[in-house]
Short mmCIF file of C-alpha atoms in Angstrom, two decimals:
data_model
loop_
_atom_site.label_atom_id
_atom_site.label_comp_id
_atom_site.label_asym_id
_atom_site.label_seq_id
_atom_site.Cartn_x
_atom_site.Cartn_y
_atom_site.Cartn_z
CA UNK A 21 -51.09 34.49 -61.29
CA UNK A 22 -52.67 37.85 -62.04
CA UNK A 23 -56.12 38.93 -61.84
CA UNK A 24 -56.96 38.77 -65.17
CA UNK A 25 -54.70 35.66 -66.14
CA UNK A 26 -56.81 33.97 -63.56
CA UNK A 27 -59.88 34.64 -65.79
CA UNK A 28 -58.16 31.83 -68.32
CA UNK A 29 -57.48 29.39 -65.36
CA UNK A 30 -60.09 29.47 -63.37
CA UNK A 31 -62.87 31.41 -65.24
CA UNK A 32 -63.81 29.02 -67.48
CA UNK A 33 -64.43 31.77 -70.35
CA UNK A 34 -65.93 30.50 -73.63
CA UNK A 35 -66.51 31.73 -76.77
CA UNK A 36 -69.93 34.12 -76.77
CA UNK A 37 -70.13 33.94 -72.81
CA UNK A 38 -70.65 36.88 -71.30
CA UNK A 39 -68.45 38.85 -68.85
CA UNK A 40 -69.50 41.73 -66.61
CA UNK A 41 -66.48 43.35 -65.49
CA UNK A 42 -66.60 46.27 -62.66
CA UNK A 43 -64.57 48.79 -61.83
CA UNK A 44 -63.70 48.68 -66.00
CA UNK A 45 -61.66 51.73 -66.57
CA UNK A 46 -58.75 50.89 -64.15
CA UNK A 47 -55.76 48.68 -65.60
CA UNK A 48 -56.65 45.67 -64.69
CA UNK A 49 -60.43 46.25 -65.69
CA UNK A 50 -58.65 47.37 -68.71
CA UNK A 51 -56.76 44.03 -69.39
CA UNK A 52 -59.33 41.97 -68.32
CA UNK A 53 -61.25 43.76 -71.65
CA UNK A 54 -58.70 42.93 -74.11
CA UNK A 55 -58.27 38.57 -72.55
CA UNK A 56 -62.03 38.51 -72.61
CA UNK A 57 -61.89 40.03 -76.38
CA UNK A 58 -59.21 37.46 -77.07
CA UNK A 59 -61.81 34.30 -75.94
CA UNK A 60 -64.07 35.21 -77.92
CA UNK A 61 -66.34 36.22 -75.21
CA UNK A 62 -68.33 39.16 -74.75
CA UNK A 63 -67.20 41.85 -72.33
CA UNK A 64 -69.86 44.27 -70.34
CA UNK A 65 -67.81 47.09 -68.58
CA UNK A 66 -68.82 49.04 -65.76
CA UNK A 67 -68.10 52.43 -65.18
CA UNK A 68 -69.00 55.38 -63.47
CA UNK A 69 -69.22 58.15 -65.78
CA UNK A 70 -70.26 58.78 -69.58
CA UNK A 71 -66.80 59.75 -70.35
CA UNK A 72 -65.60 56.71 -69.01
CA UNK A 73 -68.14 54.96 -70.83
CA UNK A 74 -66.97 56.07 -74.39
CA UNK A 75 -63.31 55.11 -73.54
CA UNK A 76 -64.08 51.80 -72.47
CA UNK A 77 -66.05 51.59 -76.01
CA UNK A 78 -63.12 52.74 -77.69
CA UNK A 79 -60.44 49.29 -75.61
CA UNK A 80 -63.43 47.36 -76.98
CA UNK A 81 -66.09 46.79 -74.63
CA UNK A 82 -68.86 45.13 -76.17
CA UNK A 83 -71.12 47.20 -73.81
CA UNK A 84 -70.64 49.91 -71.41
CA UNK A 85 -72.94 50.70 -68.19
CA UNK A 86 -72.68 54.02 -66.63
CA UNK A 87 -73.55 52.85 -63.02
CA UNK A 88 -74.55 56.27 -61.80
CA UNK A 89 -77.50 56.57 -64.31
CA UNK A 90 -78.21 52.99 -65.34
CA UNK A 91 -79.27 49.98 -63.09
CA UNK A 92 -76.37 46.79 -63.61
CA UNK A 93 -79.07 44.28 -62.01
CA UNK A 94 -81.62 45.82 -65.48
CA UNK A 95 -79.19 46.43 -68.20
CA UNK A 96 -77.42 42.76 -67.63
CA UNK A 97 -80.28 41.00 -68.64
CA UNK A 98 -80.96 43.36 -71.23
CA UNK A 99 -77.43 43.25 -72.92
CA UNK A 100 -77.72 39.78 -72.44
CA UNK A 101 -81.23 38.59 -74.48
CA UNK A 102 -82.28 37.87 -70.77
CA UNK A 103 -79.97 35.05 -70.16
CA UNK A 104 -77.49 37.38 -67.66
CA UNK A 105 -73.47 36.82 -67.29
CA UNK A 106 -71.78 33.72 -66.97
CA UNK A 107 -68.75 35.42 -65.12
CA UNK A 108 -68.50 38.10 -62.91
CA UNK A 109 -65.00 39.59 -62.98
CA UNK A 110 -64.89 42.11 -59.93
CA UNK A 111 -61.34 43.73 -58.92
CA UNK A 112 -62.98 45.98 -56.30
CA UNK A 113 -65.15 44.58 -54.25
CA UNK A 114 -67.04 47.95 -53.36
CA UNK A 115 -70.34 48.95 -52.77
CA UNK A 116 -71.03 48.08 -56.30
CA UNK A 117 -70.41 44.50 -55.08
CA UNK A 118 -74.07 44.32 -54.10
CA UNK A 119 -75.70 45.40 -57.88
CA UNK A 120 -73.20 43.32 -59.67
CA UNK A 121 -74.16 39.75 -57.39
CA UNK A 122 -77.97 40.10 -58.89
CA UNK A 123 -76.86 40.61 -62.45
CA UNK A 124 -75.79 37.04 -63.29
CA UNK A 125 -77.14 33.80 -64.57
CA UNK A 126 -77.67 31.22 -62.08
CA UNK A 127 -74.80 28.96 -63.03
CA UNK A 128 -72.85 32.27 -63.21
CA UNK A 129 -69.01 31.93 -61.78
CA UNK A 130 -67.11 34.81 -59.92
CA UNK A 131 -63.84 36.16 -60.00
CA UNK A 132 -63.38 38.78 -56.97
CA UNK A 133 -59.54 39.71 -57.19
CA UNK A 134 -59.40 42.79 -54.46
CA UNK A 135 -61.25 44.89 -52.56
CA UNK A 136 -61.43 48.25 -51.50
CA UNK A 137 -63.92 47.91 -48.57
CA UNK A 138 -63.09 48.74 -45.37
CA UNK A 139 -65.83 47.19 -43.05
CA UNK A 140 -66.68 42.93 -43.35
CA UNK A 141 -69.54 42.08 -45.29
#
């Protein structure tokens, strides 16, 4: 199955959920967008850069967050009315790895498809 087919499967995506997906501006961040858009859920992209940012707008992120100037672990709740995401989608696994595991709900799920570290955790 692919990364984000697994969303479907495994994810348990609803309708309204939220979905914080990192690394958003690759392909698979990309497709993960438009099956999240397709559930009716709600999907936050993360990025790096403001240019980034306005693309990821543009495939139909709900929200964008520009993780060089913005804090994930502050603007999930925000985005959120407090509540946080109920999925993290994460196809990196980089140092980002860290901010994104204190940005969702308690009940939250996780979806870490790769990883581009090179040391254990």
């Amino acid at each position: 199955m692919n990364p984000p087919g697994e969303l479907l499967e495994s994810g348990e995506l609803r309708s309204g959920g939220h979905v914080l997906i990192t690394a958003a501006s690759g392909g698979v961040g990309s497709a993960t967008i438009q099956i999240v858009r397709r559930t009716g859920a709600v999907p936050i992209a993360v990025t790096r850069t403001e240019d980034k940012r306005r693309a990821l707008l543009e495939a139909g992120a709900a929200e964008a967050i520009v993780s060089e100037q913005q804090d994930v672990v502050q603007e999930a709740p925000r985005i959120t009315g407090g509540t946080g995401v109920e999925l993290v989608f994460d196809a990196v696994g980089g140092t980002g790895l860290a901010d994104a595991a204190r940005a969702p709900s308690r009940e939250a799920r996780w979806s870490l498809t790769g990883s581009s570290m090179t040391a254990p955790c």
